[in-house]
Coordinates of C-alpha atoms and ligand atoms in Angstrom, one line a residue:
M1 CA 115.0 205.8 87.1
P2 CA 115.8 208.1 84.2
A3 CA 115.0 211.6 84.8
L4 CA 114.0 212.2 81.5
G5 CA 111.9 209.9 79.0
L6 CA 109.4 209.2 75.8
G7 CA 106.0 208.8 75.5
T8 CA 104.0 207.4 73.4
W9 CA 100.5 207.7 74.2
T10 CA 99.3 208.3 70.1
M11 CA 101.3 206.0 68.6
G12 CA 100.7 202.7 67.0
E13 CA 97.7 203.8 65.7
Q14 CA 98.2 204.5 61.9
R15 CA 100.9 202.2 60.0
S16 CA 101.9 204.5 57.9
R17 CA 103.1 206.9 61.0
G18 CA 104.6 203.7 62.8
Q19 CA 108.5 204.0 61.2
R20 CA 108.7 207.7 61.5
E21 CA 107.5 207.3 65.0
A22 CA 109.3 204.3 66.3
D23 CA 112.7 206.2 64.7
A24 CA 111.7 209.6 67.2
L25 CA 111.6 207.5 69.4
A26 CA 115.1 205.6 68.7
L27 CA 116.2 208.9 68.3
G28 CA 115.0 210.0 71.8
I29 CA 116.8 207.1 73.3
D30 CA 120.1 207.5 71.8
L31 CA 119.7 210.8 73.2
G32 CA 120.3 209.6 76.4
M33 CA 116.0 209.3 76.8
T34 CA 116.3 206.5 77.8
L35 CA 113.4 205.6 80.0
V36 CA 110.1 204.7 77.2
D37 CA 105.9 204.9 78.5
T38 CA 103.9 203.1 77.1
A39 CA 100.4 201.0 78.4
E40 CA 98.7 198.3 76.1
M41 CA 96.4 200.9 75.5
Y42 CA 97.6 203.0 73.4
G43 CA 96.7 202.4 69.8
E44 CA 95.1 199.1 71.7
G45 CA 98.5 197.7 71.2
G46 CA 99.7 199.7 68.7
A47 CA 102.3 201.9 70.6
E48 CA 103.4 198.6 72.5
K49 CA 104.9 197.4 68.8
V50 CA 106.4 200.5 67.8
V51 CA 108.4 201.2 71.0
G52 CA 109.5 196.8 70.4
R53 CA 110.6 198.4 66.9
A54 CA 112.9 201.5 68.2
I55 CA 114.8 199.4 71.4
S56 CA 115.7 196.4 68.8
G57 CA 119.5 196.3 69.4
R58 CA 119.2 198.6 72.4
R59 CA 117.0 196.9 75.0
D60 CA 119.4 197.3 77.0
R61 CA 119.6 200.8 78.1
V62 CA 116.6 201.2 78.2
F63 CA 114.2 201.3 81.3
V64 CA 111.0 200.6 79.4
V65 CA 108.1 201.2 82.0
S66 CA 103.9 200.1 80.4
K67 CA 100.4 199.4 81.9
V68 CA 97.8 197.9 82.2
Y69 CA 93.5 198.3 82.1
P70 CA 92.1 197.7 85.0
H71 CA 90.0 195.4 83.7
N72 CA 92.6 193.6 83.0
A73 CA 94.5 194.3 86.5
G74 CA 93.1 190.9 88.1
R75 CA 94.8 187.3 89.7
K76 CA 95.4 186.0 86.5
S77 CA 94.0 188.2 83.6
A78 CA 97.5 190.5 84.7
I79 CA 99.9 188.1 84.1
A80 CA 98.5 187.2 80.7
A81 CA 97.8 190.7 80.3
C82 CA 101.4 191.5 80.6
E83 CA 102.6 188.9 78.6
R84 CA 101.1 190.4 75.4
S85 CA 102.5 193.6 76.1
L86 CA 106.0 191.8 76.0
R87 CA 105.5 189.7 73.4
R88 CA 105.0 192.7 71.5
L89 CA 107.7 194.5 72.9
A90 CA 109.7 191.5 71.6
T91 CA 111.4 191.6 75.2
D92 CA 111.9 189.1 77.9
R93 CA 110.1 191.7 80.3
L94 CA 109.4 194.8 81.5
D95 CA 111.4 197.2 84.3
L96 CA 107.6 199.4 85.1
Y97 CA 104.9 197.6 84.7
L98 CA 101.9 200.1 86.3
L99 CA 98.4 200.0 86.7
H100 CA 96.8 202.4 85.1
W101 CA 94.1 203.2 86.7
R102 CA 92.6 202.6 89.7
G103 CA 88.7 200.0 88.2
T104 CA 86.9 198.5 90.5
I105 CA 88.9 195.0 90.4
P106 CA 91.0 195.1 94.6
L107 CA 93.7 196.3 94.6
A108 CA 95.4 192.8 96.8
E109 CA 94.3 191.3 93.5
T110 CA 95.9 193.6 91.3
V111 CA 99.6 193.6 93.9
G112 CA 99.2 190.2 94.5
A113 CA 99.6 189.5 90.6
F114 CA 102.3 192.0 89.7
E115 CA 104.6 190.2 92.8
R116 CA 103.8 186.9 90.8
L117 CA 105.3 189.0 87.7
R118 CA 107.7 190.2 90.5
A119 CA 108.8 186.9 90.9
D120 CA 109.0 186.0 88.2
G121 CA 111.1 188.0 86.3
K122 CA 109.0 189.8 83.9
I123 CA 108.5 192.8 85.6
V124 CA 112.1 194.5 87.2
R125 CA 108.9 196.4 89.2
W126 CA 105.6 197.7 89.6
G127 CA 103.5 201.1 90.1
V128 CA 100.4 203.0 89.8
S129 CA 98.9 205.2 87.9
N130 CA 96.0 208.0 88.4
F131 CA 96.7 207.2 92.1
A132 CA 95.0 210.1 93.8
L133 CA 96.5 210.5 97.8
A134 CA 93.4 208.5 99.4
D135 CA 94.5 206.0 96.5
M136 CA 97.8 205.8 98.0
R137 CA 97.2 205.3 101.8
E138 CA 94.4 202.5 101.1
L139 CA 98.1 200.5 98.5
F140 CA 100.0 201.4 101.3
A141 CA 98.2 199.7 104.2
L142 CA 98.2 196.1 102.1
P143 CA 101.2 194.6 103.2
E144 CA 102.9 194.5 99.5
G145 CA 101.9 198.0 99.3
P146 CA 105.1 200.1 99.8
H147 CA 107.1 197.8 97.2
C148 CA 105.2 200.9 94.7
A149 CA 108.2 201.8 92.7
T150 CA 105.8 205.1 91.8
N151 CA 102.7 206.9 90.5
Q152 CA 102.6 208.3 87.3
V153 CA 100.5 211.3 87.1
L154 CA 98.8 214.9 85.1
Y155 CA 101.5 216.8 86.5
H156 CA 103.3 220.3 84.6
L157 CA 103.3 224.2 85.2
A158 CA 99.7 224.8 84.4
E159 CA 98.1 221.8 86.9
R160 CA 100.4 221.5 90.3
G161 CA 97.8 220.8 92.6
I162 CA 99.8 217.3 93.4
E163 CA 102.3 219.7 95.3
W164 CA 99.8 220.2 98.0
D165 CA 99.8 217.0 98.8
L166 CA 100.1 214.0 97.1
L167 CA 104.2 214.9 96.5
P168 CA 105.4 214.8 99.7
W169 CA 103.6 211.7 100.7
M170 CA 105.4 210.5 97.7
R171 CA 108.9 211.9 99.0
E172 CA 108.5 211.5 103.1
R173 CA 109.1 208.6 101.3
R174 CA 111.8 207.9 98.4
M175 CA 109.0 207.5 95.7
P176 CA 109.6 209.7 92.3
V177 CA 107.2 210.9 90.4
I178 CA 105.9 210.5 86.6
A179 CA 105.0 213.8 85.0
Y180 CA 102.8 212.6 82.6
S181 CA 101.2 214.9 79.9
P182 CA 104.3 217.5 81.1
L183 CA 103.5 219.8 78.6
G184 CA 100.5 220.0 78.5
Q185 CA 99.3 218.0 75.2
G186 CA 101.1 221.2 73.7
A187 CA 98.4 223.4 75.0
L188 CA 100.6 225.3 77.5
L189 CA 103.2 225.9 74.9
G190 CA 101.3 229.1 73.7
Q191 CA 101.0 230.3 76.8
S192 CA 101.7 234.0 77.0
K193 CA 103.5 234.8 80.0
L194 CA 105.3 231.2 79.1
V195 CA 106.3 231.8 75.8
A196 CA 107.7 235.4 77.5
I197 CA 109.8 234.2 80.2
A198 CA 111.2 231.1 77.4
R199 CA 111.8 234.4 74.6
R200 CA 114.3 236.3 77.3
L201 CA 116.3 232.7 78.0
G202 CA 116.8 232.5 74.4
T203 CA 114.9 229.2 74.5
T204 CA 111.3 227.2 73.7
P205 CA 108.4 227.1 76.0
A206 CA 109.0 223.1 76.0
Q207 CA 112.7 224.1 77.6
V208 CA 111.7 225.8 79.7
A209 CA 107.6 223.6 80.9
L210 CA 110.6 220.7 81.3
A211 CA 113.4 221.9 82.9
W212 CA 110.9 223.5 85.5
L213 CA 109.7 219.8 86.3
L214 CA 113.2 217.8 86.7
R215 CA 115.4 220.2 89.1
R216 CA 113.4 217.6 91.5
P217 CA 115.2 214.7 91.3
D218 CA 113.0 212.9 92.2
V219 CA 110.4 213.6 89.2
I220 CA 110.4 211.7 86.2
A221 CA 109.3 213.5 82.4
I222 CA 108.2 212.1 79.6
P223 CA 107.3 214.2 77.2
E224 CA 105.3 212.8 73.6
S225 CA 106.8 213.6 70.5
A226 CA 107.8 212.2 67.1
D227 CA 109.7 214.9 65.7
P228 CA 113.1 214.7 65.6
A229 CA 113.4 218.7 66.0
H230 CA 111.5 218.2 68.8
V231 CA 112.6 215.3 70.4
R232 CA 116.1 216.8 69.9
A233 CA 115.5 220.2 72.1
N234 CA 113.4 218.4 74.4
R235 CA 116.6 216.0 75.6
S236 CA 118.2 219.8 76.0
A237 CA 115.3 220.7 78.5
A238 CA 117.5 218.4 80.7
G239 CA 120.8 220.8 80.4
L240 CA 118.3 224.1 81.2
R241 CA 118.1 225.8 84.5
L242 CA 116.6 227.6 85.7
D243 CA 117.4 230.5 87.9
A244 CA 116.1 230.9 91.1
P245 CA 114.3 234.3 89.5
T246 CA 113.0 232.7 87.2
L247 CA 111.1 229.8 88.8
R248 CA 109.7 232.8 91.4
E249 CA 108.6 234.3 87.9
L250 CA 106.5 230.9 86.7
D251 CA 105.2 230.6 90.5
T252 CA 103.6 234.4 90.1
A253 CA 102.8 232.6 86.2
F254 CA 101.1 229.2 87.4
P255 CA 100.7 229.4 91.1
P256 CA 101.5 226.6 93.0
P257 CA 98.0 225.4 95.2
T258 CA 96.8 226.7 97.4
G259 CA 94.7 223.8 99.7
P260 CA 93.6 220.7 98.7
T261 CA 92.7 219.3 95.2
S262 CA 91.4 216.8 94.1
L263 CA 93.7 214.7 91.4
A264 CA 93.6 216.4 87.9
V265 CA 93.0 213.8 85.5
I266 CA 93.1 213.5 81.3
Ligands
NAP301 N1 99.2 207.3 82.6 C1 97.9 207.8 82.3 O1 97.3 208.0 82.8 C2 98.9 208.8 81.1 C3 97.9 210.7 80.5 C4 98.2 210.8 79.6 C5 99.7 210.8 79.0 N2 100.2 209.4 79.6 C6 101.8 209.9 79.7 O2 102.3 210.9 79.4 C7 103.5 211.3 77.9 C8 103.7 212.5 77.8 O3 102.0 212.8 77.7 P1 101.5 213.1 76.3 O4 101.4 213.0 75.6 O5 99.6 213.5 77.4 O6 101.4 214.7 76.0 P2 102.9 215.8 76.2 O7 103.8 215.5 76.2 O8 102.5 217.1 77.2 O9 102.7 216.7 74.2 C9 102.6 215.6 73.2 C10 102.4 217.1 72.9 O10 103.4 218.4 72.6 C11 104.2 218.4 70.9 N3 105.9 218.4 71.3 C12 106.3 217.8 71.2 N4 107.8 217.8 72.0 C13 107.2 219.5 71.5 C14 108.1 220.5 71.5 N5 109.4 220.6 72.3 N6 108.1 221.9 71.3 C15 105.7 221.7 70.8 N7 105.9 220.2 70.8 C16 106.0 219.3 71.2 C17 103.6 216.8 70.1 O11 103.6 216.9 69.1 P3 104.2 216.6 68.3 O12 104.8 215.2 67.8 O13 104.9 216.9 66.8 O14 106.5 217.1 68.7 C18 102.3 216.8 71.1 O15 101.9 217.1 70.7 C19 102.1 210.4 76.3 O16 102.7 209.7 75.4 C20 102.4 209.2 77.8 O17 103.2 207.9 77.5 C21 100.0 208.5 80.4

């Protein structure tokens, strides 16, 4: 999976903004941010349509991720939901299909549907999102559970709880994590300690926040932006290397967890 991608949570909600959003995604893809993260939930299908416009003519260069609502994650309903997503995205396959969060449908049913979709070539791989360590353990106890390719969770400088146990557990299994809201939905960017570090490095808070995540080869970040200048800035974060003193400074400003915490979600 590409390490730096593009989020789409607030896209496809207003028709008047659709072209700008599709253009921002297309720009990001052309700059090399070739993983696009969307979901049937975003704009109730609107975001997938925007992604469909952005990937038109570029499909083979893009790693498309979408997500199924928990209430659509049954043996038959997940297959129907995936087919609706494929139509909106105007593609014949998803590179990764995620269960958006855990609901009440038994995991074994969802895994069965994902495996069926994989066998039929409608998805290349599947994974989960917002799964705590206990959920991951339960998933891996199922016969096909270890086919899970990733867990997409909230992870950024000011939200480091997963470093205690979930991230090491995934690392042991060589499973990458997809860090959502890597800029803390924008709120992180105004934090004075991050602003000061970015200023000293001659860069921006967004670039430091992304470079901090991307320093690990198994962390994928999916910042969302509809602003072409922000997309370019986010792209260049992939080339920013943070030295050891800066990483120590960031640890002081945004301390790692000192014990287990419940998984943070948005
Ligand atoms: N699985 C889940 O449950 C889940 C939950 C939340 C999010 N996600 C995924 O993760 C993606 C990213 O998370 P997010 O959208 O919540 O938040 P985010 O990417 O952390 O932050 C997005 C905000 O930051 C701004 N921004 C982006 N780049 C910037 C830059 N270089 N400088 C200044 N501001 C910048 C954007 O505004 P502009 O448009 O003005 O740039 C937007 O307001 C989502 O789009 C979605 O695909 C998944």
